[in-house]
DNA sequence: TGTACATCAGTGAACGCGCGTTCACTGATGTAC
DNA sequence: TGTACATCAGTGAACGCGCGTTCACTGATGTAC
């Protein structure tokens, strides 16, 4: 999809001296807003962001080295947000398995609410440059670690076998909720069963199955 | 990623009269090969395909209305291939649960072997036009129906409860293997546990859990 | 057996597009004296 | 209190790129007479 250009983009008044950093925040906000509104990473071009802020394209380069850096920063914010809503939801119950359910639901809900961010975070081709990879890995791990902790809590509570590897179980649960989330995003017209029930049923079945495993 | 252009693309000899259809097949083959080699849908441009075949870009339009139609046809072939390898693998055991395991493994293996095709089929933004959607839905369903049948076999064999809805269970199992497959593709550098064991464990846990469900 | 002709299978050049990025510049604003 | 000046926060125009697609054409090939 190509971006539509405004005939006369409204011009933002130039920042006063010492307030140049204001633009940086506005660029990030505009980039995220474009991602939400267009639902298309391709539409978030340097020119489109500049238009949205009311500034000329070269002004972007006063605050970001290149396009990669801009997108990366937007992703970092989304990662933080996903981690935040997951933690918040998980705090909704003191029962570790119920907490895991809530966490799973929140994860899927984040994907539904921010499909293009989710796509960039988890469904994109891995970046070509090592720099991107490092940043990606660190952030994935940060978010993932909380899930591993949640699995440990289930093991401690006896809902999962004492001998279970928390990391492996976390990977399995991640794959599970990611599978639901990404399919909902990619195939919105498929006749899906009720979403929350799907998440709950599958998580429950998995936890039960792992609990009774060989 | 931008495609590199060859300085002097080798020229394909013109087909003889009545053999114009040969080019169609060569175009499809080249498009699929480009998808495999570059691992990037963006690299499969009309010009790149034409270069690969040894023909000029307008020649493509003698056989395909536009780019969309060309990509769609490549996808259809991949869908058929995925269905074929799944069925073949599933035939490897007469035990319905073991058969399901084999099917799951084959599905994941297909994704690993054809990451860019898998991405186009299952991880892409849903197409904007109704035409694309229809074709997509039909093909998804064709492949999906075999999974529903496999679930029915498990129910008949008593491995899953008599009251289970085969469609819902199939959706859950699809989400499960898709989750593993798509994460392996998107995050190849994540420290994944052994792949086949992951698929088997998760599928088994899920089937056990569903069997002992409320 | 020869030749005019229709057709098939393409070619070559160009269209307008949006993209990321660079470069030389400008004009308002605060500050030193 | 006034003014020269450095600096900050941008602008305007252009670069070369690859893209999908269109259009007028051409040259080999088979066929009808």
Short mmCIF file of C-alpha atoms (C1' of nucleotides) in Angstrom, two decimals:
data_model
loop_
_atom_site.label_atom_id
_atom_site.label_comp_id
_atom_site.label_asym_id
_atom_site.label_seq_id
_atom_site.Cartn_x
_atom_site.Cartn_y
_atom_site.Cartn_z
CA UNK A 1 0.00 0.00 0.00
CA UNK A 2 1.29 3.41 -0.92
CA UNK A 3 0.79 6.34 1.42
CA UNK A 4 -1.53 9.08 0.34
CA UNK A 5 0.15 12.46 0.44
CA UNK A 6 -1.66 15.47 1.77
CA UNK A 7 -1.88 18.32 -0.71
CA UNK A 8 -1.00 20.87 1.96
CA UNK A 9 0.41 19.27 5.08
CA UNK A 10 -0.18 21.53 8.08
CA UNK A 11 3.05 23.04 9.27
CA UNK A 12 4.21 22.65 12.81
CA UNK A 13 5.65 25.81 14.36
CA UNK A 14 9.39 25.63 14.84
CA UNK A 15 10.46 24.75 18.38
CA UNK A 16 12.11 27.40 20.45
CA UNK A 17 15.79 27.20 21.21
CA UNK A 18 16.66 24.40 23.62
CA UNK A 19 13.38 22.64 22.93
CA UNK A 20 14.54 20.73 19.88
CA UNK A 21 14.07 17.44 21.72
CA UNK A 22 10.32 17.99 21.66
CA UNK A 23 10.31 16.97 18.01
CA UNK A 24 11.85 13.60 18.86
CA UNK A 25 8.89 12.62 20.99
CA UNK A 26 6.44 13.90 18.41
CA UNK A 27 8.13 11.84 15.70
CA UNK A 28 7.88 8.68 17.78
CA UNK A 29 4.23 9.37 18.60
CA UNK A 30 3.42 10.04 14.95
CA UNK A 31 5.19 6.88 13.82
CA UNK A 32 3.23 4.77 16.30
CA UNK A 33 -0.01 6.48 15.34
CA UNK A 34 0.66 5.81 11.66
CA UNK A 35 1.30 2.16 12.48
CA UNK A 36 -2.06 1.95 14.25
CA UNK A 37 -4.08 3.92 11.71
CA UNK A 38 -2.75 2.43 8.50
CA UNK A 39 -2.13 -1.03 9.94
CA UNK A 40 0.81 -1.26 7.59
CA UNK A 41 4.48 -1.00 8.40
CA UNK A 42 5.19 0.01 4.80
CA UNK A 43 3.08 3.11 5.27
CA UNK A 44 5.40 4.33 8.00
CA UNK A 45 7.86 6.04 5.68
CA UNK A 46 10.15 8.88 6.66
CA UNK A 47 8.06 11.17 4.46
CA UNK A 48 4.74 10.02 5.93
CA UNK A 49 6.02 10.53 9.48
CA UNK A 50 7.36 13.96 8.57
CA UNK A 51 4.00 14.90 7.05
CA UNK A 52 2.15 13.64 10.11
CA UNK A 53 4.31 15.75 12.42
CA UNK A 54 4.11 18.77 10.11
CA UNK A 55 7.79 18.91 9.31
CA UNK A 56 10.02 18.22 6.29
CA UNK A 57 11.70 14.80 5.87
CA UNK A 58 15.26 15.91 6.62
CA UNK A 59 14.12 17.10 10.07
CA UNK A 60 13.69 13.44 11.05
CA UNK A 61 17.43 12.96 10.63
CA UNK A 62 18.11 15.53 13.32
CA UNK A 63 16.88 12.97 15.85
CA UNK A 64 17.33 9.52 14.27
CA UNK A 65 20.32 8.21 12.35
CA UNK A 66 18.13 6.39 9.85
CA UNK A 67 14.75 4.74 9.39
CA UNK A 68 15.86 1.54 11.10
CA UNK A 69 16.59 3.39 14.32
CA UNK A 70 13.20 5.09 14.30
CA UNK A 71 11.26 1.86 13.81
CA UNK A 72 13.41 0.11 16.41
CA UNK A 73 12.56 2.73 18.99
CA UNK A 74 8.84 2.41 18.28
CA UNK A 75 9.18 -1.35 18.75
CA UNK A 76 10.96 -0.95 22.04
CA UNK A 77 8.00 1.04 23.34
CA UNK A 78 5.59 -1.67 22.20
CA UNK A 79 7.66 -4.35 23.90
CA UNK A 80 7.51 -2.42 27.14
CA UNK A 81 3.76 -1.99 26.76
CA UNK A 82 3.20 -5.71 26.12
CA UNK A 83 5.24 -6.58 29.19
CA UNK A 84 3.30 -4.02 31.24
CA UNK A 85 -0.20 -5.23 30.32
CA UNK A 86 0.83 -8.88 30.80
CA UNK A 87 2.20 -8.21 34.27
CA UNK A 88 -0.81 -6.15 35.20
CA UNK A 89 -3.22 -8.86 34.05
CA UNK A 90 -1.24 -11.60 35.80
CA UNK A 91 -1.53 -9.70 39.07
CA UNK A 92 -5.31 -10.14 38.84
CA UNK A 93 -5.25 -13.50 40.60
CA UNK A 94 -3.16 -15.10 43.32
CA UNK A 95 -3.77 -18.58 41.92
CA UNK A 96 -0.77 -19.25 39.66
CA UNK A 97 -2.70 -21.18 37.01
CA UNK A 98 -5.51 -18.63 36.89
CA UNK A 99 -2.82 -15.95 36.74
CA UNK A 100 -1.29 -17.74 33.76
CA UNK A 101 -4.68 -17.77 32.04
CA UNK A 102 -5.07 -14.04 32.62
CA UNK A 103 -1.58 -13.46 31.29
CA UNK A 104 -2.38 -15.45 28.18
CA UNK A 105 -5.58 -13.55 27.57
CA UNK A 106 -3.82 -10.21 27.99
CA UNK A 107 -1.12 -11.28 25.54
CA UNK A 108 -3.68 -12.20 22.89
CA UNK A 109 -5.63 -9.02 23.57
CA UNK A 110 -2.50 -6.94 23.05
CA UNK A 111 -2.04 -8.58 19.67
CA UNK A 112 -5.64 -7.85 18.69
CA UNK A 113 -5.38 -4.25 19.89
CA UNK A 114 -2.01 -3.58 18.25
CA UNK A 115 -1.87 -5.96 15.29
CA UNK A 116 0.76 -4.08 13.35
CA UNK A 117 3.02 -3.65 16.35
CA UNK A 118 2.61 -7.35 17.10
CA UNK A 119 3.46 -8.12 13.51
CA UNK A 120 6.63 -6.06 13.69
CA UNK A 121 7.64 -7.57 17.01
CA UNK A 122 6.93 -11.24 16.38
CA UNK A 123 5.99 -11.96 12.78
CA UNK A 124 8.62 -10.10 10.81
CA UNK A 125 11.60 -11.49 8.97
CA UNK A 126 14.55 -11.40 11.38
CA UNK A 127 16.56 -8.26 10.76
CA UNK A 128 19.61 -8.56 8.60
CA UNK A 129 22.03 -6.56 10.73
CA UNK A 130 23.56 -7.89 13.95
CA UNK A 131 22.62 -4.65 15.73
CA UNK A 132 18.95 -5.28 15.23
CA UNK A 133 19.31 -8.85 16.30
CA UNK A 134 20.94 -7.95 19.59
CA UNK A 135 18.32 -5.40 20.49
CA UNK A 136 15.63 -7.84 19.51
CA UNK A 137 17.00 -10.66 21.56
CA UNK A 138 17.48 -8.60 24.67
CA UNK A 139 13.95 -7.30 24.57
CA UNK A 140 12.41 -10.64 23.77
CA UNK A 141 14.21 -12.08 26.74
CA UNK A 142 13.10 -9.28 29.07
CA UNK A 143 9.45 -9.93 28.29
CA UNK A 144 9.93 -13.69 28.19
CA UNK A 145 11.59 -13.88 31.59
CA UNK A 146 8.40 -12.89 33.33
CA UNK A 147 6.65 -15.83 31.72
CA UNK A 148 9.37 -18.18 32.94
CA UNK A 149 8.81 -16.80 36.46
CA UNK A 150 5.09 -17.43 36.14
CA UNK A 151 5.77 -21.05 35.13
CA UNK A 152 8.06 -21.42 38.16
CA UNK A 153 5.22 -20.25 40.35
CA UNK A 154 2.98 -22.96 38.88
CA UNK A 155 5.64 -25.57 39.58
CA UNK A 156 6.05 -24.37 43.16
CA UNK A 157 2.28 -24.51 43.65
CA UNK A 158 2.22 -28.09 42.40
CA UNK A 159 0.17 -27.31 39.30
CA UNK A 160 3.08 -28.52 37.18
CA UNK A 161 5.50 -31.39 37.96
CA UNK A 162 8.48 -30.57 40.16
CA UNK A 163 10.84 -31.92 37.52
CA UNK A 164 9.55 -29.72 34.72
CA UNK A 165 11.97 -27.32 33.01
CA UNK A 166 10.47 -23.83 33.46
CA UNK A 167 12.20 -22.55 30.35
CA UNK A 168 10.92 -25.31 28.09
CA UNK A 169 7.39 -25.03 29.46
CA UNK A 170 7.49 -21.26 28.99
CA UNK A 171 8.54 -21.75 25.36
CA UNK A 172 5.62 -24.11 24.86
CA UNK A 173 3.13 -21.71 26.40
CA UNK A 174 4.56 -18.83 24.41
CA UNK A 175 4.20 -20.82 21.17
CA UNK A 176 0.65 -21.60 22.16
CA UNK A 177 -0.56 -18.04 22.77
CA UNK A 178 1.50 -16.74 19.89
CA UNK A 179 -0.13 -19.29 17.61
CA UNK A 180 -3.58 -18.03 18.52
CA UNK A 181 -2.59 -14.37 18.38
CA UNK A 182 -0.81 -14.46 15.07
CA UNK A 183 -3.48 -16.52 13.34
CA UNK A 184 -6.19 -14.15 14.58
CA UNK A 185 -4.18 -11.30 13.09
CA UNK A 186 -3.36 -12.99 9.78
CA UNK A 187 -6.72 -14.69 9.18
CA UNK A 188 -9.34 -12.37 10.70
CA UNK A 189 -12.04 -13.84 8.46
CA UNK A 190 -11.55 -17.43 9.54
CA UNK A 191 -14.57 -18.66 11.56
CA UNK A 192 -12.75 -18.61 14.92
CA UNK A 193 -14.40 -19.94 18.07
CA UNK A 194 -14.80 -17.44 20.95
CA UNK A 195 -11.38 -16.00 21.64
CA UNK A 196 -11.10 -16.03 25.44
CA UNK A 197 -12.55 -19.53 25.64
CA UNK A 198 -10.02 -20.65 23.04
CA UNK A 199 -7.12 -19.26 25.05
CA UNK A 200 -8.42 -20.63 28.35
CA UNK A 201 -9.23 -24.07 26.98
CA UNK A 202 -5.93 -24.49 25.22
CA UNK A 203 -3.86 -23.20 28.16
CA UNK A 204 -5.80 -25.37 30.59
CA UNK A 205 -5.50 -28.45 28.41
CA UNK A 206 -1.80 -27.84 28.05
CA UNK A 207 -1.21 -27.33 31.75
CA UNK A 208 -3.29 -30.40 32.60
CA UNK A 209 -1.49 -32.43 29.98
CA UNK A 210 1.93 -31.31 31.18
CA UNK A 211 0.91 -32.06 34.78
CA UNK A 212 -0.04 -35.63 33.89
CA UNK A 213 2.86 -36.13 31.50
CA UNK A 214 5.24 -39.04 31.52
CA UNK B 1 15.77 -5.56 0.50
CA UNK B 2 16.30 -4.37 -3.05
CA UNK B 3 17.04 -6.86 -5.77
CA UNK B 4 20.44 -6.77 -7.38
CA UNK B 5 20.21 -6.49 -11.13
CA UNK B 6 22.39 -8.56 -13.37
CA UNK B 7 24.51 -6.51 -15.74
CA UNK B 8 23.75 -8.81 -18.66
CA UNK B 9 20.85 -11.13 -17.95
CA UNK B 10 21.12 -14.25 -20.11
CA UNK B 11 18.44 -14.27 -22.77
CA UNK B 12 16.06 -17.15 -23.13
CA UNK B 13 15.43 -18.25 -26.73
CA UNK B 14 11.96 -17.36 -27.96
CA UNK B 15 9.48 -20.24 -27.82
CA UNK B 16 8.26 -21.73 -31.05
CA UNK B 17 4.76 -21.10 -32.25
CA UNK B 18 2.14 -22.89 -30.18
CA UNK B 19 4.59 -23.32 -27.31
CA UNK B 20 3.94 -19.95 -25.67
CA UNK B 21 2.51 -21.65 -22.62
CA UNK B 22 5.97 -22.98 -21.77
CA UNK B 23 6.88 -19.54 -20.51
CA UNK B 24 4.03 -19.57 -17.99
CA UNK B 25 5.46 -22.57 -16.20
CA UNK B 26 8.95 -21.14 -16.30
CA UNK B 27 7.71 -17.89 -14.77
CA UNK B 28 6.03 -19.75 -11.90
CA UNK B 29 9.14 -21.86 -11.33
CA UNK B 30 11.38 -18.79 -11.32
CA UNK B 31 9.09 -16.93 -8.92
CA UNK B 32 9.13 -19.83 -6.48
CA UNK B 33 12.89 -20.20 -6.82
CA UNK B 34 13.37 -16.50 -6.13
CA UNK B 35 11.19 -16.84 -3.04
CA UNK B 36 13.38 -19.69 -1.80
CA UNK B 37 16.74 -18.14 -2.68
CA UNK B 38 16.17 -14.60 -1.49
CA UNK B 39 13.85 -15.54 1.36
CA UNK B 40 12.08 -12.27 0.73
CA UNK B 41 8.72 -11.74 -0.90
CA UNK B 42 9.75 -8.18 -1.77
CA UNK B 43 12.54 -9.53 -3.94
CA UNK B 44 10.02 -11.31 -6.14
CA UNK B 45 9.35 -8.35 -8.41
CA UNK B 46 8.09 -8.57 -11.96
CA UNK B 47 11.48 -7.41 -13.14
CA UNK B 48 13.41 -9.91 -11.01
CA UNK B 49 11.25 -12.78 -12.24
CA UNK B 50 11.67 -11.63 -15.84
CA UNK B 51 15.44 -11.46 -15.38
CA UNK B 52 15.49 -14.91 -13.80
CA UNK B 53 13.60 -16.40 -16.73
CA UNK B 54 15.68 -14.47 -19.27
CA UNK B 55 12.84 -12.43 -20.67
CA UNK B 56 11.72 -8.78 -20.57
CA UNK B 57 9.18 -7.61 -17.94
CA UNK B 58 6.24 -7.09 -20.32
CA UNK B 59 6.42 -10.75 -21.31
CA UNK B 60 5.13 -11.64 -17.84
CA UNK B 61 1.88 -9.89 -18.68
CA UNK B 62 1.27 -12.27 -21.56
CA UNK B 63 0.53 -14.93 -18.94
CA UNK B 64 -0.55 -13.12 -15.76
CA UNK B 65 -2.93 -10.18 -15.44
CA UNK B 66 -0.81 -8.54 -12.76
CA UNK B 67 1.65 -9.23 -9.98
CA UNK B 68 -1.08 -10.27 -7.54
CA UNK B 69 -2.17 -13.09 -9.82
CA UNK B 70 1.37 -14.38 -10.18
CA UNK B 71 2.03 -14.46 -6.43
CA UNK B 72 -1.38 -16.02 -5.81
CA UNK B 73 -0.59 -18.86 -8.18
CA UNK B 74 2.73 -19.52 -6.46
CA UNK B 75 0.91 -19.64 -3.14
CA UNK B 76 -1.66 -22.09 -4.44
CA UNK B 77 1.15 -24.47 -5.35
CA UNK B 78 2.65 -24.13 -1.86
CA UNK B 79 -0.71 -24.82 -0.26
CA UNK B 80 -1.03 -27.99 -2.30
CA UNK B 81 2.49 -29.02 -1.33
CA UNK B 82 1.84 -28.44 2.38
CA UNK B 83 -1.30 -30.50 2.17
CA UNK B 84 0.53 -33.25 0.30
CA UNK B 85 3.44 -33.60 2.76
CA UNK B 86 1.05 -33.51 5.73
CA UNK B 87 -1.10 -36.28 4.32
CA UNK B 88 1.92 -38.33 3.39
CA UNK B 89 3.40 -38.02 6.87
CA UNK B 90 0.08 -38.77 8.56
CA UNK B 91 -0.14 -42.01 6.60
CA UNK B 92 3.03 -43.15 8.37
CA UNK B 93 1.14 -44.60 11.33
CA UNK B 94 -2.20 -46.29 11.81
CA UNK B 95 -2.46 -45.03 15.39
CA UNK B 96 -4.49 -41.81 15.15
CA UNK B 97 -2.58 -39.95 17.88
CA UNK B 98 0.81 -40.96 16.51
CA UNK B 99 -0.48 -39.99 13.08
CA UNK B 100 -1.39 -36.58 14.47
CA UNK B 101 2.13 -36.22 15.85
CA UNK B 102 3.64 -37.07 12.48
CA UNK B 103 1.30 -34.59 10.81
CA UNK B 104 2.36 -31.89 13.23
CA UNK B 105 6.04 -32.59 12.67
CA UNK B 106 5.57 -32.49 8.90
CA UNK B 107 3.74 -29.18 9.15
CA UNK B 108 6.56 -27.60 11.15
CA UNK B 109 9.14 -29.11 8.83
CA UNK B 110 7.39 -27.59 5.83
CA UNK B 111 7.60 -24.18 7.49
CA UNK B 112 11.30 -24.63 8.18
CA UNK B 113 11.97 -25.82 4.63
CA UNK B 114 9.89 -23.12 2.94
CA UNK B 115 9.97 -20.19 5.38
CA UNK B 116 9.07 -17.53 2.86
CA UNK B 117 6.20 -19.52 1.40
CA UNK B 118 4.96 -20.18 4.91
CA UNK B 119 5.22 -16.49 5.65
CA UNK B 120 3.17 -15.60 2.58
CA UNK B 121 0.57 -18.25 3.34
CA UNK B 122 0.08 -17.73 7.06
CA UNK B 123 1.90 -14.69 8.39
CA UNK B 124 1.01 -12.01 5.89
CA UNK B 125 -1.40 -9.14 6.28
CA UNK B 126 -4.77 -10.31 4.96
CA UNK B 127 -5.17 -9.15 1.39
CA UNK B 128 -7.17 -6.03 0.78
CA UNK B 129 -9.24 -7.25 -2.15
CA UNK B 130 -12.22 -9.62 -1.76
CA UNK B 131 -10.84 -11.79 -4.58
CA UNK B 132 -7.73 -12.59 -2.64
CA UNK B 133 -9.73 -13.27 0.46
CA UNK B 134 -11.95 -15.81 -1.28
CA UNK B 135 -9.09 -17.72 -2.81
CA UNK B 136 -7.30 -17.65 0.51
CA UNK B 137 -10.23 -18.93 2.47
CA UNK B 138 -10.99 -21.75 0.11
CA UNK B 139 -7.44 -22.99 0.16
CA UNK B 140 -7.03 -22.67 3.88
CA UNK B 141 -10.17 -24.69 4.32
CA UNK B 142 -9.02 -27.41 1.89
CA UNK B 143 -5.85 -27.98 3.87
CA UNK B 144 -7.59 -27.51 7.20
CA UNK B 145 -10.30 -30.08 6.48
CA UNK B 146 -7.79 -32.91 6.53
CA UNK B 147 -6.80 -31.90 10.05
CA UNK B 148 -10.44 -31.94 11.14
CA UNK B 149 -10.71 -35.46 9.74
CA UNK B 150 -7.62 -36.50 11.69
CA UNK B 151 -9.17 -35.14 14.89
CA UNK B 152 -12.35 -37.09 14.14
CA UNK B 153 -10.26 -40.23 13.88
CA UNK B 154 -8.80 -39.54 17.33
CA UNK B 155 -12.30 -39.10 18.75
CA UNK B 156 -13.47 -42.34 17.15
CA UNK B 157 -10.45 -44.15 18.58
CA UNK B 158 -11.26 -42.84 22.05
CA UNK B 159 -8.11 -40.72 22.35
CA UNK B 160 -10.31 -37.65 22.62
CA UNK B 161 -13.70 -37.35 24.36
CA UNK B 162 -16.76 -38.36 22.34
CA UNK B 163 -18.34 -34.97 23.00
CA UNK B 164 -15.42 -32.93 21.65
CA UNK B 165 -16.05 -30.59 18.72
CA UNK B 166 -13.62 -31.72 15.98
CA UNK B 167 -13.55 -28.24 14.43
CA UNK B 168 -12.63 -26.49 17.68
CA UNK B 169 -9.99 -29.06 18.53
CA UNK B 170 -8.54 -28.77 15.04
CA UNK B 171 -8.33 -24.99 15.45
CA UNK B 172 -6.49 -25.46 18.73
CA UNK B 173 -4.02 -27.92 17.25
CA UNK B 174 -3.48 -25.69 14.24
CA UNK B 175 -2.77 -22.73 16.51
CA UNK B 176 -0.32 -24.89 18.41
CA UNK B 177 1.79 -26.08 15.47
CA UNK B 178 1.50 -22.71 13.77
CA UNK B 179 2.80 -21.05 16.93
CA UNK B 180 5.90 -23.22 16.93
CA UNK B 181 6.44 -22.92 13.18
CA UNK B 182 6.04 -19.17 12.92
CA UNK B 183 8.21 -18.44 15.95
CA UNK B 184 10.96 -20.70 14.61
CA UNK B 185 10.80 -18.72 11.37
CA UNK B 186 10.66 -15.27 12.95
CA UNK B 187 13.13 -15.85 15.78
CA UNK B 188 15.68 -18.31 14.43
CA UNK B 189 18.26 -17.14 16.95
CA UNK B 190 16.16 -17.80 20.02
CA UNK B 191 17.59 -20.72 22.04
CA UNK B 192 14.87 -23.18 21.05
CA UNK B 193 14.68 -26.65 22.59
CA UNK B 194 14.91 -29.59 20.16
CA UNK B 195 12.25 -29.06 17.54
CA UNK B 196 10.63 -32.49 17.12
CA UNK B 197 10.54 -33.03 20.86
CA UNK B 198 8.87 -29.64 21.24
CA UNK B 199 6.17 -30.52 18.73
CA UNK B 200 5.62 -34.00 20.17
CA UNK B 201 5.55 -32.85 23.80
CA UNK B 202 3.19 -30.00 23.17
CA UNK B 203 0.84 -32.03 20.98
CA UNK B 204 0.84 -34.91 23.46
CA UNK B 205 0.25 -32.60 26.42
CA UNK B 206 -2.57 -30.95 24.56
CA UNK B 207 -4.25 -34.20 23.53
CA UNK B 208 -3.86 -35.60 27.07
CA UNK B 209 -5.25 -32.40 28.52
CA UNK B 210 -8.18 -32.34 26.16
CA UNK B 211 -8.87 -36.01 26.90
CA UNK B 212 -9.03 -35.36 30.66
CA UNK B 213 -10.85 -32.05 30.28
CA UNK B 214 -13.97 -31.05 32.18
"C1'" DT C 1 7.61 -25.53 -55.04
"C1'" DG C 2 7.15 -20.77 -54.09
"C1'" DT C 3 5.32 -16.76 -51.90
"C1'" DA C 4 2.14 -13.48 -49.53
"C1'" DC C 5 0.29 -13.02 -45.22
"C1'" DA C 6 -1.63 -13.53 -40.53
"C1'" DT C 7 -0.29 -14.58 -36.11
"C1'" DC C 8 2.40 -15.70 -32.26
"C1'" DA C 9 5.88 -14.59 -28.87
"C1'" DG C 10 7.82 -11.69 -27.57
"C1'" DT C 11 11.08 -6.63 -27.31
"C1'" DG C 12 12.47 -1.68 -26.17
"C1'" DA C 13 11.49 2.41 -24.34
"C1'" DA C 14 9.05 4.98 -21.50
"C1'" DC C 15 5.28 6.56 -17.89
"C1'" DG C 16 4.85 8.27 -13.16
"C1'" DC C 17 5.34 6.86 -8.56
"C1'" DG C 18 7.24 6.95 -3.68
"C1'" DC C 19 11.21 5.84 -1.43
"C1'" DG C 20 15.63 6.91 1.82
"C1'" DT C 21 18.94 10.13 2.10
"C1'" DT C 22 22.14 14.27 1.31
"C1'" DC C 23 23.45 18.97 0.90
"C1'" DA C 24 23.64 23.73 0.98
"C1'" DC C 25 20.90 27.12 2.95
"C1'" DT C 26 18.03 30.31 6.21
"C1'" DG C 27 15.79 32.68 9.63
"C1'" DA C 28 14.51 33.15 14.36
"C1'" DT C 29 16.48 33.23 19.02
"C1'" DG C 30 19.26 33.78 22.75
"C1'" DT C 31 23.84 35.68 24.49
"C1'" DA C 32 28.24 38.30 25.07
"C1'" DC C 33 29.98 42.61 25.14
"C1'" DT D 1 19.99 49.54 26.45
"C1'" DG D 2 21.70 48.31 22.01
"C1'" DT D 3 23.87 45.42 18.70
"C1'" DA D 4 26.91 41.89 16.52
"C1'" DC D 5 27.13 37.20 16.38
"C1'" DA D 6 26.94 32.18 17.11
"C1'" DT D 7 23.83 28.59 17.25
"C1'" DC D 8 19.76 26.06 17.01
"C1'" DA D 9 15.93 24.11 14.46
"C1'" DG D 10 14.81 23.45 10.96
"C1'" DT D 11 13.74 24.14 5.08
"C1'" DG D 12 13.91 23.33 -0.12
"C1'" DA D 13 15.56 21.07 -3.74
"C1'" DA D 14 17.59 17.41 -5.51
"C1'" DC D 15 20.12 12.60 -5.98
"C1'" DG D 16 19.42 7.96 -7.83
"C1'" DC D 17 16.85 3.93 -7.07
"C1'" DG D 18 13.51 0.08 -8.25
"C1'" DC D 19 8.92 -0.52 -8.83
"C1'" DG D 20 4.34 -2.01 -11.67
"C1'" DT D 21 2.54 -1.25 -15.86
"C1'" DT D 22 1.57 0.41 -20.81
"C1'" DC D 23 2.30 1.01 -25.62
"C1'" DA D 24 3.85 0.77 -30.11
"C1'" DC D 25 6.75 -2.26 -32.48
"C1'" DT D 26 9.22 -6.47 -34.68
"C1'" DG D 27 10.83 -10.57 -36.36
"C1'" DA D 28 10.42 -15.48 -36.74
"C1'" DT D 29 7.09 -19.10 -37.91
"C1'" DG D 30 3.59 -21.60 -39.78
"C1'" DT D 31 -0.27 -21.68 -43.37
"C1'" DA D 32 -3.29 -20.82 -47.44
"C1'" DC D 33 -3.19 -20.45 -52.12
#
